[in-house]
mmCIF file of C-alpha atoms and ligand atoms in Angstrom:
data_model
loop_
_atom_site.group_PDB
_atom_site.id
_atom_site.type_symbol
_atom_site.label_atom_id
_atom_site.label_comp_id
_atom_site.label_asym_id
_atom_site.label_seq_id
_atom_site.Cartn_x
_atom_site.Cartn_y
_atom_site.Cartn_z
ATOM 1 C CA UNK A 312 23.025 -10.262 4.662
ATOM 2 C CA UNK A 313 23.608 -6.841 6.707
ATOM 3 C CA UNK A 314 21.887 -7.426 10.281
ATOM 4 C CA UNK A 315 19.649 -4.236 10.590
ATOM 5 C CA UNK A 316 20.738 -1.978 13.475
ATOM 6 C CA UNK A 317 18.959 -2.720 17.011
ATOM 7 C CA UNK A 318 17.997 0.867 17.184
ATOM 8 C CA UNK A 319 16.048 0.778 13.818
ATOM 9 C CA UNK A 320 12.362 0.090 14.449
ATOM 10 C CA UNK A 321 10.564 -2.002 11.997
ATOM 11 C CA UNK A 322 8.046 -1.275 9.424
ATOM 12 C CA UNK A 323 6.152 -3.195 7.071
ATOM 13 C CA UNK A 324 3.365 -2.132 4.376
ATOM 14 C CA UNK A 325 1.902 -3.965 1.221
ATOM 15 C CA UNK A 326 -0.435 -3.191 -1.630
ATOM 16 C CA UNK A 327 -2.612 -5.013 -3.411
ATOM 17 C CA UNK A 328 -1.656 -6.319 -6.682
ATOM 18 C CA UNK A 329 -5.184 -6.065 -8.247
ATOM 19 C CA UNK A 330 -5.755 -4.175 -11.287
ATOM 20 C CA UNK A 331 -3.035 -1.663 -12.285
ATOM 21 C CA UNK A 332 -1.496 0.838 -9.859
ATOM 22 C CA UNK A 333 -1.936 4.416 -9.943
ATOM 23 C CA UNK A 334 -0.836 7.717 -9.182
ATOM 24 C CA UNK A 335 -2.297 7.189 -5.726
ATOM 25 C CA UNK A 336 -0.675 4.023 -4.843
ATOM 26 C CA UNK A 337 2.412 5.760 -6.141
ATOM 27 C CA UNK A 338 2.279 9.487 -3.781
ATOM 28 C CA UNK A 339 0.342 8.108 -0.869
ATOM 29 C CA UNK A 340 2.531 4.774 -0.110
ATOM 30 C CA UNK A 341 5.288 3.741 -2.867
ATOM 31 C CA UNK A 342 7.082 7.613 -2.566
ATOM 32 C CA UNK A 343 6.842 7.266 1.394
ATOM 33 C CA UNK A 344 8.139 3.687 1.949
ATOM 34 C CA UNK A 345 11.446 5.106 -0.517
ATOM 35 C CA UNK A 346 11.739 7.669 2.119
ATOM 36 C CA UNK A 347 11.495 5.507 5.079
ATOM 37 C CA UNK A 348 13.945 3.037 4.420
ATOM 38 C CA UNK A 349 16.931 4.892 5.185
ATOM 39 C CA UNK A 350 16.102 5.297 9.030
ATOM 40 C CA UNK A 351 14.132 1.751 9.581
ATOM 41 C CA UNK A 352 14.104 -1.675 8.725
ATOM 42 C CA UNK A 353 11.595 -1.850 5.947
ATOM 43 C CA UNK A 354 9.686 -5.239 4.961
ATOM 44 C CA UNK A 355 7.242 -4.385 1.696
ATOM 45 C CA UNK A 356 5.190 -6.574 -0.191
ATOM 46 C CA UNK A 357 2.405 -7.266 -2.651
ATOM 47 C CA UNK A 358 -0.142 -9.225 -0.834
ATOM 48 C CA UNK A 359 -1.693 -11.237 -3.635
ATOM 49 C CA UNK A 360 -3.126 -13.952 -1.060
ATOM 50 C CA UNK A 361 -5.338 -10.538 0.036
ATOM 51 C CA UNK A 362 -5.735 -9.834 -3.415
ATOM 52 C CA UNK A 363 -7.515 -13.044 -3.770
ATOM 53 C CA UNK A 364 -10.068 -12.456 -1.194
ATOM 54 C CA UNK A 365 -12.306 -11.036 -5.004
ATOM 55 C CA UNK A 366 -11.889 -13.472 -7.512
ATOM 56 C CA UNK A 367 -8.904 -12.723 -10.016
ATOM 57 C CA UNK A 368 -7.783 -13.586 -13.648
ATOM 58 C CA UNK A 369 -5.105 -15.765 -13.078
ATOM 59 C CA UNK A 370 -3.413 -14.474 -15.560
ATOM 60 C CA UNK A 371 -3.823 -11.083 -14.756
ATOM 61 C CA UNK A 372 -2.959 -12.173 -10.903
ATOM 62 C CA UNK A 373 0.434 -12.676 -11.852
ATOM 63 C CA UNK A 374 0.670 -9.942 -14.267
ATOM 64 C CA UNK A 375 -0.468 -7.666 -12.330
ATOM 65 C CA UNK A 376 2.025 -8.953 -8.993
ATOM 66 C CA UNK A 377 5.533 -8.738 -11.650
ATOM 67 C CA UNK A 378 4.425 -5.194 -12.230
ATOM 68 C CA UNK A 379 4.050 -4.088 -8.383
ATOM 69 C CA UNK A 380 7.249 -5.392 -7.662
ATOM 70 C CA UNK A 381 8.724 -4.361 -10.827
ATOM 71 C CA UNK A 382 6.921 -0.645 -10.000
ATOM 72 C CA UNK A 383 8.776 -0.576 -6.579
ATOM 73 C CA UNK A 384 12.225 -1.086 -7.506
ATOM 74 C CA UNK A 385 11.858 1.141 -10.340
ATOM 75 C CA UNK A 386 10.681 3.812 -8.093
ATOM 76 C CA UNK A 387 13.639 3.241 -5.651
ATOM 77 C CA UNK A 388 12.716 0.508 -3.181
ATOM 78 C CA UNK A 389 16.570 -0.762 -2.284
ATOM 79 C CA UNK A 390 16.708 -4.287 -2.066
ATOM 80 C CA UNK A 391 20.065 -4.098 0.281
ATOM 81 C CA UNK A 392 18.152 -2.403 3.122
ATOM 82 C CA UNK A 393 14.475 -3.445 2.409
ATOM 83 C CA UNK A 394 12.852 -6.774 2.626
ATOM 84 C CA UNK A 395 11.075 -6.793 -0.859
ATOM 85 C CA UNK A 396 8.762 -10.114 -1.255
ATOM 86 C CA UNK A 397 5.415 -11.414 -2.683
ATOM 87 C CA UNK A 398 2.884 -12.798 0.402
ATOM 88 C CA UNK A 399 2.088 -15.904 -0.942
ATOM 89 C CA UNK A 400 5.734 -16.685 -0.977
ATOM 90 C CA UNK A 401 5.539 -16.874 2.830
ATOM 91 C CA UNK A 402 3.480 -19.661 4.088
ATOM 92 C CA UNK A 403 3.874 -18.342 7.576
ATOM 93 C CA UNK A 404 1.203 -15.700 6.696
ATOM 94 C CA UNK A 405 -1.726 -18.273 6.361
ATOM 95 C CA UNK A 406 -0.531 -20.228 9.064
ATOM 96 C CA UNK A 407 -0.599 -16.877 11.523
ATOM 97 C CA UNK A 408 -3.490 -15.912 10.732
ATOM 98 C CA UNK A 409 -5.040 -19.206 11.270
ATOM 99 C CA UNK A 410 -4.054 -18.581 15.232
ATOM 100 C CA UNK A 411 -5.778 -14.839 14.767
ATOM 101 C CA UNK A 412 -8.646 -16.750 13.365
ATOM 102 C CA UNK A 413 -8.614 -18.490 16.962
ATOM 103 C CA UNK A 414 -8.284 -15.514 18.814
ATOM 104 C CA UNK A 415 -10.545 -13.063 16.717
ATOM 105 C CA UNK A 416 -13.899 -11.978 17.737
ATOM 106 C CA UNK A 417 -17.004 -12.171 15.258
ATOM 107 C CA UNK A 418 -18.111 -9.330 16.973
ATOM 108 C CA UNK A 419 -14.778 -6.690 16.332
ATOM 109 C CA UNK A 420 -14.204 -7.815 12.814
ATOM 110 C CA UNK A 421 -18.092 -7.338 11.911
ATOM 111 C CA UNK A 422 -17.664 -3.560 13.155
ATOM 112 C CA UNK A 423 -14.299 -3.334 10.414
ATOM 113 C CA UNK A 424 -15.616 -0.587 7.996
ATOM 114 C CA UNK A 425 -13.958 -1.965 4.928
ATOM 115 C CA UNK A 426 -15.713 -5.246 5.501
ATOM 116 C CA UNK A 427 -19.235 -3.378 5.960
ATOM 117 C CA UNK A 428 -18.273 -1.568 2.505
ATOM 118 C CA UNK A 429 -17.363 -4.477 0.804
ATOM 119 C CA UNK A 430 -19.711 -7.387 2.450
ATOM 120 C CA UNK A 431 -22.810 -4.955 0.803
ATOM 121 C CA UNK A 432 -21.095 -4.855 -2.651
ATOM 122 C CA UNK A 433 -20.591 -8.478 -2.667
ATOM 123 C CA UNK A 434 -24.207 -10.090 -3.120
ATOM 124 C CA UNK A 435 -25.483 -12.873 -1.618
ATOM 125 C CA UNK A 436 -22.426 -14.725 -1.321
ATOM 126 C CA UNK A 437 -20.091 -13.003 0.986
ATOM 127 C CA UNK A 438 -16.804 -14.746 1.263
ATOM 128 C CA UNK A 439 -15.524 -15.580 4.548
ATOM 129 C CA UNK A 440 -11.924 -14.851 3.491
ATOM 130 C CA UNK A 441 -14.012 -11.134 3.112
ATOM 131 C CA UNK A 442 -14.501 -10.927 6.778
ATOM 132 C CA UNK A 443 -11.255 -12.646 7.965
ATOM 133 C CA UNK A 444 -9.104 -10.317 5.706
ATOM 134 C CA UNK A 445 -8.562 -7.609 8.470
ATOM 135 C CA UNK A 446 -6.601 -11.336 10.596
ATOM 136 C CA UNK A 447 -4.263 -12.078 7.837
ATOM 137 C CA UNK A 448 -3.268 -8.635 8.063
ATOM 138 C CA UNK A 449 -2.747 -8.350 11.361
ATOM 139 C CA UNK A 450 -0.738 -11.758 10.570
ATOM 140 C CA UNK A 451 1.781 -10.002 8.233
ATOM 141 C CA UNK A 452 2.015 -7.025 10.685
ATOM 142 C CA UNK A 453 2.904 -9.265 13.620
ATOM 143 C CA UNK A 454 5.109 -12.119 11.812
ATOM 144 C CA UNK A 455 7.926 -9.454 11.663
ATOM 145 C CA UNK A 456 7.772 -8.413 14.791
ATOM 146 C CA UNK A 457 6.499 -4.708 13.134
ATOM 147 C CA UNK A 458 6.906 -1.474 15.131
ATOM 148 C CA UNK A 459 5.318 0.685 12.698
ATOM 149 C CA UNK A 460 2.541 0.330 9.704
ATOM 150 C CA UNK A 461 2.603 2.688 7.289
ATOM 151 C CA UNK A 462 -1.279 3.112 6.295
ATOM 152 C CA UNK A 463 -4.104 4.863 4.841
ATOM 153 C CA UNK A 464 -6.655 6.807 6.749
ATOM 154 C CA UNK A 465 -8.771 3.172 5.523
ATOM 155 C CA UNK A 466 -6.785 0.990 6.850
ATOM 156 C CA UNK A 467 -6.077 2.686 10.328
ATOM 157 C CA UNK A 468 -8.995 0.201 11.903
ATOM 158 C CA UNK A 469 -7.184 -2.696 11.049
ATOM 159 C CA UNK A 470 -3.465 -1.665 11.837
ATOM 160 C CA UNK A 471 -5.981 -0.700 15.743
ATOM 161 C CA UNK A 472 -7.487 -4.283 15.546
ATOM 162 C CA UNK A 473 -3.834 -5.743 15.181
ATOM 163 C CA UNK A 474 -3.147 -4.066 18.526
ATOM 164 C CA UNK A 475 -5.928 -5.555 20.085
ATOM 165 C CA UNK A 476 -4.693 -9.263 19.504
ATOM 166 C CA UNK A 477 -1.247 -8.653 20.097
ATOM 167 C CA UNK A 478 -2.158 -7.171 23.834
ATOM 168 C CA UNK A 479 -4.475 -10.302 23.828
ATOM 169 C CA UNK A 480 -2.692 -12.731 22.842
ATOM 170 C CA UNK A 481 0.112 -11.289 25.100
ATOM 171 C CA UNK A 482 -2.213 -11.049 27.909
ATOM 172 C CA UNK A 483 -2.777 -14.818 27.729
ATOM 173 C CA UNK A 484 1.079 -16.217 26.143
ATOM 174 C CA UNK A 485 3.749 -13.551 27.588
ATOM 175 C CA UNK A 486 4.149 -10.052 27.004
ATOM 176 C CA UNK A 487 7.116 -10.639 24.155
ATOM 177 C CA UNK A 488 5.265 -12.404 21.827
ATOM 178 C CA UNK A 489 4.093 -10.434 20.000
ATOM 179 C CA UNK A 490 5.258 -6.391 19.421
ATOM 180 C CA UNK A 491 2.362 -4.193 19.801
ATOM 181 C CA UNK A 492 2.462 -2.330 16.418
ATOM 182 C CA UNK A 493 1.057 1.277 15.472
ATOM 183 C CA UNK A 494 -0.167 3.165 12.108
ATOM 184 C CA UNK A 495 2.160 5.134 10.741
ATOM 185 C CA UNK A 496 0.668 8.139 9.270
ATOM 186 C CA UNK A 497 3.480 10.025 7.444
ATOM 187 C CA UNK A 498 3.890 13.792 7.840
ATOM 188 C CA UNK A 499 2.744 15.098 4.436
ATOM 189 C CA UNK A 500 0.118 12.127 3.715
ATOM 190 C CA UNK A 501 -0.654 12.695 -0.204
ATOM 191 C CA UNK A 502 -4.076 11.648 -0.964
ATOM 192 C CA UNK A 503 -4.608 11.905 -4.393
ATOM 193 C CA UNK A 504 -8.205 11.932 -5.608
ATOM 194 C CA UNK A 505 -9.919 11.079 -8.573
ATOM 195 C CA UNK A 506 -9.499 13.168 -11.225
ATOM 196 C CA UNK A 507 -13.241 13.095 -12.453
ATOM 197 C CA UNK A 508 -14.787 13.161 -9.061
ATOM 198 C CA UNK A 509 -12.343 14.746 -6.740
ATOM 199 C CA UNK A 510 -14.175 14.195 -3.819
ATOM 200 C CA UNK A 511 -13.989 10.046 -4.310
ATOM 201 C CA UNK A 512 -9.679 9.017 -3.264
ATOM 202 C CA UNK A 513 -8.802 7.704 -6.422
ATOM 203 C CA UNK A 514 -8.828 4.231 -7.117
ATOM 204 C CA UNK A 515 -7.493 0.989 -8.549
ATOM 205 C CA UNK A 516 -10.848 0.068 -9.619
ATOM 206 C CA UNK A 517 -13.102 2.896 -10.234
ATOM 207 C CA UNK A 518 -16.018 3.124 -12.606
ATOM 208 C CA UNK A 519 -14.565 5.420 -14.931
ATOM 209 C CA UNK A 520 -11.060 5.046 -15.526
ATOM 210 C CA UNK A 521 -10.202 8.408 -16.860
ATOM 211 C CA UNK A 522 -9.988 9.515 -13.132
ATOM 212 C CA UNK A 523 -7.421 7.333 -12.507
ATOM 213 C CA UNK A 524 -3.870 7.884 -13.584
ATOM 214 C CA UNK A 525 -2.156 4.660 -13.297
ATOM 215 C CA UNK A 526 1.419 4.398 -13.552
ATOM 216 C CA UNK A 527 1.457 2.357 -16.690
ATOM 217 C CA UNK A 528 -0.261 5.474 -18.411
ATOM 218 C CA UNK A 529 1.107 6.527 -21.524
ATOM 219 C CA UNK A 530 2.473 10.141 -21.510
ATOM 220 C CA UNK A 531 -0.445 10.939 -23.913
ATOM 221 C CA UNK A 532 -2.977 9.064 -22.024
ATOM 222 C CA UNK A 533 -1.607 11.372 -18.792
ATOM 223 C CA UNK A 534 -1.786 14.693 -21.104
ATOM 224 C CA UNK A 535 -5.715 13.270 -21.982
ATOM 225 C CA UNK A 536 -6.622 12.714 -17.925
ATOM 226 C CA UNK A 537 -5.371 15.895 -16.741
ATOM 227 C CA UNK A 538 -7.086 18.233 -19.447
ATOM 228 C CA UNK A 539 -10.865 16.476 -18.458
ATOM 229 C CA UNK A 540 -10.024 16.861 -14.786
ATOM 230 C CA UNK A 541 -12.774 18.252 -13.231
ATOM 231 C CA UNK A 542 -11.958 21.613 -11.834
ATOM 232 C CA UNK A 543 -14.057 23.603 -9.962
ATOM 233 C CA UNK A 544 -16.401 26.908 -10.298
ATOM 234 C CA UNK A 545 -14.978 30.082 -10.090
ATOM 235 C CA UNK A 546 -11.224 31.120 -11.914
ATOM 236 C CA UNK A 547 -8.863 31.198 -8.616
ATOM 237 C CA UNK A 548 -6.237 28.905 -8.742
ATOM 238 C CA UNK A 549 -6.624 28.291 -4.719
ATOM 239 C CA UNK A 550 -6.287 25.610 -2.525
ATOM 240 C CA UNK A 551 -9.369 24.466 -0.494
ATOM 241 C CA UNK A 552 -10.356 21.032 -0.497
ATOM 242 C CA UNK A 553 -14.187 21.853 0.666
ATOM 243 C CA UNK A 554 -15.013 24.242 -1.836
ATOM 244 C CA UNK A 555 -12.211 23.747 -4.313
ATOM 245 C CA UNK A 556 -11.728 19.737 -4.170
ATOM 246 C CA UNK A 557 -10.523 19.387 -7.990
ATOM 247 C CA UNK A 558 -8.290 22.333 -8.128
ATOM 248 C CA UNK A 559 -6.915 21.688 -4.267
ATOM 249 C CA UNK A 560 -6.041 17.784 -5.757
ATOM 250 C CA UNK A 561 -3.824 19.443 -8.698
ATOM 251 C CA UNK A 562 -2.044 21.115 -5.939
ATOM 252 C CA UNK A 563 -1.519 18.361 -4.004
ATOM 253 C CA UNK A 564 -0.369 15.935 -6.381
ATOM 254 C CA UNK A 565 2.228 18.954 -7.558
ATOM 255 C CA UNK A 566 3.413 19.307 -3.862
ATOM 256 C CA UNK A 567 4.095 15.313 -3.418
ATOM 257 C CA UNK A 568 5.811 15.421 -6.529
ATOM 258 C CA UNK A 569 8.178 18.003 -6.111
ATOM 259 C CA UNK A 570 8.046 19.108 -1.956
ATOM 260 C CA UNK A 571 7.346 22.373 -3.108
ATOM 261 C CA UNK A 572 4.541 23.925 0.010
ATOM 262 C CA UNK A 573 1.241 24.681 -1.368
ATOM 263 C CA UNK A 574 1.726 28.723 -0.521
ATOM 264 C CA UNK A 575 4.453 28.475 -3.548
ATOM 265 C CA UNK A 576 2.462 26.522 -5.785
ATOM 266 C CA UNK A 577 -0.444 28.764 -5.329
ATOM 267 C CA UNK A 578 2.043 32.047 -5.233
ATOM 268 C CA UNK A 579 3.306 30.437 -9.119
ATOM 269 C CA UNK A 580 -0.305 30.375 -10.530
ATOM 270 C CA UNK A 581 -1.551 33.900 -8.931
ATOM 271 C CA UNK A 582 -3.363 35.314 -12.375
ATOM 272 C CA UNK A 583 -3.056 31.635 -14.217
ATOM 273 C CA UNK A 584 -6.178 30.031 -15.375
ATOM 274 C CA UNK A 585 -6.800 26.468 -14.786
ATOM 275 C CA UNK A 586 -5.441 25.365 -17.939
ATOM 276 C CA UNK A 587 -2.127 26.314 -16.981
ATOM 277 C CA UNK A 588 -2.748 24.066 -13.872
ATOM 278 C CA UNK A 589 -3.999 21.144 -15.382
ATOM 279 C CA UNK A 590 -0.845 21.400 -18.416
ATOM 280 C CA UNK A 591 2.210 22.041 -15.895
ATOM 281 C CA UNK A 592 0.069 19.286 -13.447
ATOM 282 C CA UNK A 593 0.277 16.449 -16.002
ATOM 283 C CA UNK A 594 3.910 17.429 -17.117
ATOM 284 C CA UNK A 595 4.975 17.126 -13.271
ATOM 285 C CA UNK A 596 3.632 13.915 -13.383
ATOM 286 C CA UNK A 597 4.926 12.549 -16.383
ATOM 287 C CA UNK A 598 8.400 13.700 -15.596
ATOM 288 C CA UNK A 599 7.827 11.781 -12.362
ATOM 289 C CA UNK A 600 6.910 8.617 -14.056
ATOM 290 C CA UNK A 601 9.087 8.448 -17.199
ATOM 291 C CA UNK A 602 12.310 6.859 -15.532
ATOM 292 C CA UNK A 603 10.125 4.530 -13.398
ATOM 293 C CA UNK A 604 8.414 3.334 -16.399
ATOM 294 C CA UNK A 605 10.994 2.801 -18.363
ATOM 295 C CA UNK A 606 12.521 1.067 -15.564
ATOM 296 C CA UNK A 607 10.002 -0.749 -14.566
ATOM 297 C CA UNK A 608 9.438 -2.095 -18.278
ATOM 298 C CA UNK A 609 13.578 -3.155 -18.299
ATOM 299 C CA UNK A 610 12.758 -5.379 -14.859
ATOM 300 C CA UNK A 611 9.303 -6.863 -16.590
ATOM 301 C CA UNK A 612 11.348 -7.988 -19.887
ATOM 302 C CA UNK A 613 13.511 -9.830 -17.887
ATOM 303 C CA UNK A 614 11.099 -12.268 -15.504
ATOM 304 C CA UNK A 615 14.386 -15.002 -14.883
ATOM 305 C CA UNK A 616 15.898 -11.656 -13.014
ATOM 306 C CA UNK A 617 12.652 -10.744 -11.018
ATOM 307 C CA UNK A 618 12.002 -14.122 -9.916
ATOM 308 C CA UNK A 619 15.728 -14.073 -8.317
ATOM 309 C CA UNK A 620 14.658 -11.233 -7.081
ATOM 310 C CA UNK A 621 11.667 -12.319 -5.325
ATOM 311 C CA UNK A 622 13.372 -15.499 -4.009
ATOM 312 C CA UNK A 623 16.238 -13.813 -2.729
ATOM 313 C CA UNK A 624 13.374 -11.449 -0.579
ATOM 314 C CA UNK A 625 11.362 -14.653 0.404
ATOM 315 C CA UNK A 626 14.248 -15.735 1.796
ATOM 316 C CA UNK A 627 14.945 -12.793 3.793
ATOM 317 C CA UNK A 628 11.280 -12.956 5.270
ATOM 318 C CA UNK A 629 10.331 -16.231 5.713
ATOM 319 C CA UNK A 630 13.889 -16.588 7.503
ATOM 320 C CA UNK A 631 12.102 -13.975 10.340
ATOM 321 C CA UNK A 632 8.487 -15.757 9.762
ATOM 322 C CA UNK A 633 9.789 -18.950 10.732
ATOM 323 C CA UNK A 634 11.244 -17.392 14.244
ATOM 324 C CA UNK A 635 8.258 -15.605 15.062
ATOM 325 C CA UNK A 636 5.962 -18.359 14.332
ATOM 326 C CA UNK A 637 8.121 -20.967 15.657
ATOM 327 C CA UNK A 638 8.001 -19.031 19.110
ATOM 328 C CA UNK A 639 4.002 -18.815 18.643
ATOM 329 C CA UNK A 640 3.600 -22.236 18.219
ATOM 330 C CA UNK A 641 5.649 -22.820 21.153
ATOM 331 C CA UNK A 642 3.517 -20.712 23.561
ATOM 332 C CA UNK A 643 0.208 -22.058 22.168
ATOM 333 C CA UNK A 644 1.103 -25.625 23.450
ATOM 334 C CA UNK A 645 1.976 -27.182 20.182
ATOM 335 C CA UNK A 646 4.565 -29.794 19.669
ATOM 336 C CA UNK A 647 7.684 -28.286 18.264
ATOM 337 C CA UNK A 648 8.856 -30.366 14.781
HETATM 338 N N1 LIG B 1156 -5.167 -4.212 3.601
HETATM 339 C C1 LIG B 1156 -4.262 -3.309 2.948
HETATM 340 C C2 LIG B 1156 -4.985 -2.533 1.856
HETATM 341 O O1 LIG B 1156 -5.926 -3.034 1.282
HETATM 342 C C3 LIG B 1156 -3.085 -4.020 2.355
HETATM 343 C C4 LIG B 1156 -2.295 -4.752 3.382
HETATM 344 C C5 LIG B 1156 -2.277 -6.089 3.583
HETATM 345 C C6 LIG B 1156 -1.415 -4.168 4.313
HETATM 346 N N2 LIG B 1156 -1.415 -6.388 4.578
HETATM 347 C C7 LIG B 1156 -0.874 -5.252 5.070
HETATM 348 C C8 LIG B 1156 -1.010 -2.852 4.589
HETATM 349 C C9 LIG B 1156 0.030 -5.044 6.094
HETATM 350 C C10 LIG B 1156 -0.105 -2.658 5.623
HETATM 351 C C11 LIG B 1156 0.410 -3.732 6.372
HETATM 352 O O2 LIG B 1156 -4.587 -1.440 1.546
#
């Protein structure tokens, strides 16, 4: 196994494995972390025990976790440089963010936006794993010793809560214990919105899923999303998300796709109606997303293969879990086994 480079700093990200991915997952994280992992040690994951913080299908759980994984290889993840693994496969995680658990205030994690979101959606009973969600987090963050978090705009409160127990728990156990991470906001940030109400990012789990595109879309389904895109008033093909949101998200999820600037895609479609926009928008895409689908659908046929995979990654983390948890315990007081 290739030792990383000293000079490389560290970064780690994960997604969800609920409900398919889409089109957003894809241009606003999975495109980035393929770009990242030539110049730092990348760690990326599906965190399924975060997943389970709603209740899940079981079968649709582990469905749904073989297709992430399967979705970032296919879309270039390299398992030579980049730690590739499935949370649960790491029992360090729980057993972190039990410590965080210790260390967390009621008071910090009832101010987390998310949870606010989510706690009012949730009815009467509000799962505690709900609230703690933002310390198991921070518990994959810090278990690799992470320099640098890849995030959402959503999730930049919890990447700044991380900090704040690291410099605690540093304050009161040493100041190596734990590296002090940061959000890593990438310099062209897609954020794809929904297609039907472009205002709304779009989501795993929306309402209506014909503003979703999610990457197991069929190239007709695609064609069908793009042409009811909701565009906006007027006939200039413009980009300006306050007045212009739908149009303006076109543009943007051209731009991700092929790094052309927005000038140039705006410059191509001077005297174009939005037809033309939404057509050339949903072949962009599906050109995208052919070879990973078909890719991803070789991986998924073979399961014996992915779970090799998957070991072979769990390996690979839980080999750095177990040091930085080891060194934890250590510090806390506990008795070393
Ligand atoms: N909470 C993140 C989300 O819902 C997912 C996540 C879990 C994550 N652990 C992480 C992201 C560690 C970055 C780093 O999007």
């Amino acid at each position: 196994m290739a030792t990383p480079a000293p000079s490389k700093k560290v970064i780690l990200s994960g997604i969800q494995p609920t409900n398919r991915l889409t089109l957003g997952n894809y241009l606003g994280a999975i495109k980035n972390w393929v770009k990242l992992q030539k110049d730092f040690h990348c760690h990326y994951m599906a965190v399924d025990l975060h997943a389970y913080t709603v209740r899940q299908d079981p079968e649709a759980l582990r469905n749904n976790t073989y297709t992430a994984i399967a979705i970032y290889i296919a879309s270039g993840i390299d398992l030579e440089h980049c730690t590739l693994f499935v949370q649960s496969h790491i029992p360090q995680h729980a057993q972190l963010a039990w410590l965080l658990n210790c260390n967390g205030y009621m008071g910090e994690l009832s101010r987390m936006t998310q949870y606010k979101d989510k706690s009012s959606k949730a009815g009467a009973n509000i799962p505690v794993g709900l609230f703690t969600y933002p310390l198991l987090m921070a518990a994959d963050i810090l278990l690799y010793d992470t320099h640098l978090v890849p995030v959402g705009d959503d999730q930049k409160q919890h990447v700044e809560l991380t900090r704040d127990l690291a410099q605690r728990m540093n304050g009161l156990y040493g100041d190596d214990t734990f590296v002090v991470p940061e959000p890593y906001i990438p310099p062209v940030a897609a954020r794809v919105m929904d297609l039907l109400s472009p205002t709304n990012k779009m989501s795993k789990s929306a309402v209506n899923e014909n503003g979703s595109i999610f990457l197991t879309d069929s190239p007709t389904d695609i064609e069908k999303k793009f042409k009811r895109a909701e565009t906006d008033s007027g006939k200039e093909i413009r980009h300006d998300r306050q007045n212009k949101p739908g149009v303006s998200n076109l543009i943007d999820i051209q731009a991700a796709i092929t790094g052309e600037s927005i000038a140039a895609i705006e410059a191509r479609y001077d005297g174009k109606m939005y037809g033309h926009l939404k057509v050339e928008t949903a072949e962009i895409v599906k050109q995208e997303l052919g070879p990973i689908q078909k890719h991803a659908q070789e991986l998924l046929a073979d399961k014996t293969e992915l779970d090799r995979i998957l070991k072979q990654g769990a390996e690979k983390a839980r080999a750095k879990a177990e040091v930085t948890l080891r060194r934890v315990h250590e510090r806390i007081g506990f008795i070393m086994s």
